[in-house]
Amino acid sequence: LLLPFPKVGTLGKSGFTYKRSMSWLAATAKHTELNASIIRCKSARELEELVKRIGASANLTNTITILHRYATVARGSAKSEQVQNLHKRLALVLTDRNQIAKVDSQSLANVAWSVARLKLPPQPLLPIVADKIARSASTTPLENEESTHDVSSQELCNVLWAMATCSAR
């Protein structure tokens, strides 16, 4: 679901310098433009039509953006089949440690907020997100994670709000 960064480059005095291949750049540009299209959607219906057109070509970032956009434009809960499928897809992907290690804290906070806003089942996404956010803010990351300490107070508040909202249901 995520585009791998090609390991093409040269080892110089200042370390390894990566060279991005043209196909990697083209794919990145495609997904960046796709994200812009997702964000421009003003209604759930418009978003559903876009999701039908793009099919399975969305990467993980696009999928998170789609779920967040549904939460932004939907009134109350969104019980559409597309939202349910996005929830299941993210649950499958984010339970993989290698995949969740690639997701930044803002995207994870967006997932948590979206789950609560759309009144989706909190399991398994919310515990996974909360655990990753807590590890990102701590000094003890897992083996395959970087310790960046890049969790903002807004992201932390969004995750806590989502957990409180879901536990109050």
Coordinates of C-alpha atoms in Angstrom, one line a residue:
L1 CA 0.0 0.0 0.0
L2 CA 2.9 2.4 0.5
L3 CA 5.3 3.2 -2.2
P4 CA 8.8 1.9 -1.3
F5 CA 11.7 4.4 -1.5
P6 CA 14.1 2.9 -4.1
K7 CA 17.5 2.1 -2.6
V8 CA 19.4 3.5 -5.5
G9 CA 22.3 5.9 -4.9
T10 CA 25.9 6.3 -4.2
L11 CA 28.1 6.1 -1.1
G12 CA 30.1 9.2 -0.8
K13 CA 32.2 11.0 1.9
S14 CA 29.0 12.5 3.5
G15 CA 27.2 9.2 3.5
F16 CA 24.7 7.4 1.2
T17 CA 23.0 9.7 -1.3
Y18 CA 19.7 8.5 -2.6
K19 CA 18.6 9.1 -6.2
R20 CA 14.9 9.0 -6.8
S21 CA 13.9 7.1 -9.9
M22 CA 11.5 8.7 -12.4
S23 CA 8.9 6.1 -11.8
W24 CA 9.0 6.7 -8.0
L25 CA 8.7 10.4 -8.6
A26 CA 5.8 10.0 -11.0
A27 CA 4.0 7.7 -8.5
T28 CA 4.6 10.2 -5.7
A29 CA 3.2 13.0 -7.8
K30 CA 0.1 10.9 -8.7
H31 CA -0.6 10.2 -5.0
T32 CA 0.0 13.8 -4.1
E33 CA -2.5 14.9 -6.7
L34 CA -4.9 12.3 -5.6
N35 CA -4.8 13.6 -2.0
A36 CA -5.5 17.1 -3.4
S37 CA -8.6 15.7 -5.2
I38 CA -9.7 14.0 -2.0
I39 CA -9.4 17.2 0.0
R40 CA -11.4 19.2 -2.6
C41 CA -14.5 17.0 -2.1
K42 CA -17.2 19.0 -0.4
S43 CA -19.8 16.2 0.3
A44 CA -19.9 12.5 1.1
R45 CA -21.5 11.9 -2.3
E46 CA -18.7 13.6 -4.1
L47 CA -16.2 11.7 -2.1
E48 CA -17.9 8.4 -2.8
E49 CA -17.8 9.1 -6.5
L50 CA -14.1 9.9 -6.4
V51 CA -13.4 6.7 -4.4
K52 CA -15.3 4.6 -7.0
R53 CA -13.2 6.2 -9.8
I54 CA -9.8 5.7 -8.1
G55 CA -10.5 2.1 -7.0
A56 CA -7.6 0.4 -5.3
S57 CA -5.0 2.9 -6.6
A58 CA -5.0 4.8 -3.3
N59 CA -2.0 4.4 -1.1
L60 CA -2.1 4.4 2.7
T61 CA -1.8 8.2 3.0
N62 CA -4.7 8.6 0.5
T63 CA -6.8 6.0 2.4
I64 CA -6.3 7.9 5.7
T65 CA -7.1 11.2 3.9
I66 CA -10.3 9.6 2.5
L67 CA -11.5 8.4 5.9
H68 CA -10.6 11.9 7.5
R69 CA -12.5 13.6 4.6
Y70 CA -15.6 11.4 5.2
A71 CA -15.5 12.4 8.9
T72 CA -15.2 16.1 7.9
V73 CA -18.0 16.2 5.4
A74 CA -20.4 13.7 6.9
R75 CA -23.1 14.7 9.3
G76 CA -23.1 12.3 12.3
S77 CA -22.2 8.7 11.5
A78 CA -21.3 7.4 8.1
K79 CA -22.5 3.9 7.7
S80 CA -21.8 3.6 4.0
E81 CA -20.2 0.5 2.7
Q82 CA -17.2 2.6 1.5
V83 CA -16.6 3.9 5.0
Q84 CA -16.9 0.4 6.5
N85 CA -14.4 -0.9 3.9
L86 CA -11.9 1.9 4.6
H87 CA -12.2 1.1 8.3
K88 CA -11.5 -2.6 7.7
R89 CA -8.6 -1.8 5.2
L90 CA -6.9 0.5 7.7
A91 CA -7.4 -2.0 10.5
L92 CA -5.6 -4.6 8.4
V93 CA -2.8 -2.4 7.3
L94 CA -2.1 -0.7 10.6
T95 CA -1.9 -3.9 12.6
D96 CA 1.3 -4.6 10.6
R97 CA 4.2 -3.1 12.6
N98 CA 6.2 -2.3 9.5
Q99 CA 3.3 -0.4 8.0
I100 CA 2.3 1.6 11.1
A101 CA 6.0 2.5 11.6
K102 CA 5.7 4.5 8.3
V103 CA 2.7 6.6 9.4
D104 CA 3.3 10.0 11.0
S105 CA 1.6 11.1 14.2
Q106 CA -0.7 13.6 12.4
S107 CA -2.1 10.9 10.2
L108 CA -2.6 8.6 13.2
A109 CA -4.4 11.4 15.1
N110 CA -6.6 11.9 12.0
V111 CA -7.5 8.2 12.0
A112 CA -8.4 8.3 15.7
W113 CA -10.5 11.5 15.2
S114 CA -12.3 10.0 12.2
V115 CA -13.1 6.8 13.9
A116 CA -14.8 8.7 16.8
R117 CA -16.5 11.3 14.5
L118 CA -17.9 8.6 12.2
K119 CA -19.0 6.4 15.2
L120 CA -17.0 3.5 13.8
P121 CA -16.0 0.6 16.1
P122 CA -12.9 1.6 18.0
Q123 CA -11.4 -1.9 17.9
P124 CA -8.7 -2.5 16.6
L125 CA -7.7 0.9 15.3
L126 CA -7.9 3.1 18.4
P127 CA -5.7 1.0 20.6
I128 CA -3.1 0.6 17.8
V129 CA -3.1 4.4 17.2
A130 CA -2.9 5.2 20.9
D131 CA 0.0 2.8 21.4
K132 CA 1.9 4.2 18.4
I133 CA 1.3 7.8 19.5
A134 CA 2.4 7.0 23.1
R135 CA 5.6 5.3 21.7
S136 CA 6.3 8.3 19.4
A137 CA 6.1 10.7 22.3
S138 CA 8.3 8.5 24.5
T139 CA 12.0 7.7 24.4
T140 CA 11.5 4.0 23.8
P141 CA 10.5 3.3 20.3
L142 CA 10.2 -0.3 18.9
E143 CA 13.1 -1.8 17.0
N144 CA 11.8 -0.7 13.5
E145 CA 10.7 2.8 14.6
E146 CA 12.5 6.1 14.8
S147 CA 12.2 8.1 18.0
T148 CA 11.2 11.5 16.7
H149 CA 9.2 12.9 19.6
D150 CA 7.1 14.7 17.0
V151 CA 3.7 14.3 18.6
S152 CA 2.1 17.7 18.9
S153 CA -0.3 18.7 21.6
Q154 CA -3.1 18.9 19.1
E155 CA -2.5 15.4 17.9
L156 CA -2.4 14.1 21.4
C157 CA -5.6 15.9 22.3
N158 CA -7.3 14.5 19.2
V159 CA -6.4 10.9 20.1
L160 CA -7.5 11.4 23.7
W161 CA -10.8 13.0 22.6
A162 CA -11.4 10.0 20.3
M163 CA -10.7 7.5 23.0
A164 CA -13.0 9.4 25.5
T165 CA -15.7 9.7 22.8
C166 CA -15.6 6.1 21.9
S167 CA -15.6 4.9 25.5
A168 CA -18.6 7.1 26.3
R169 CA -20.7 5.2 23.6

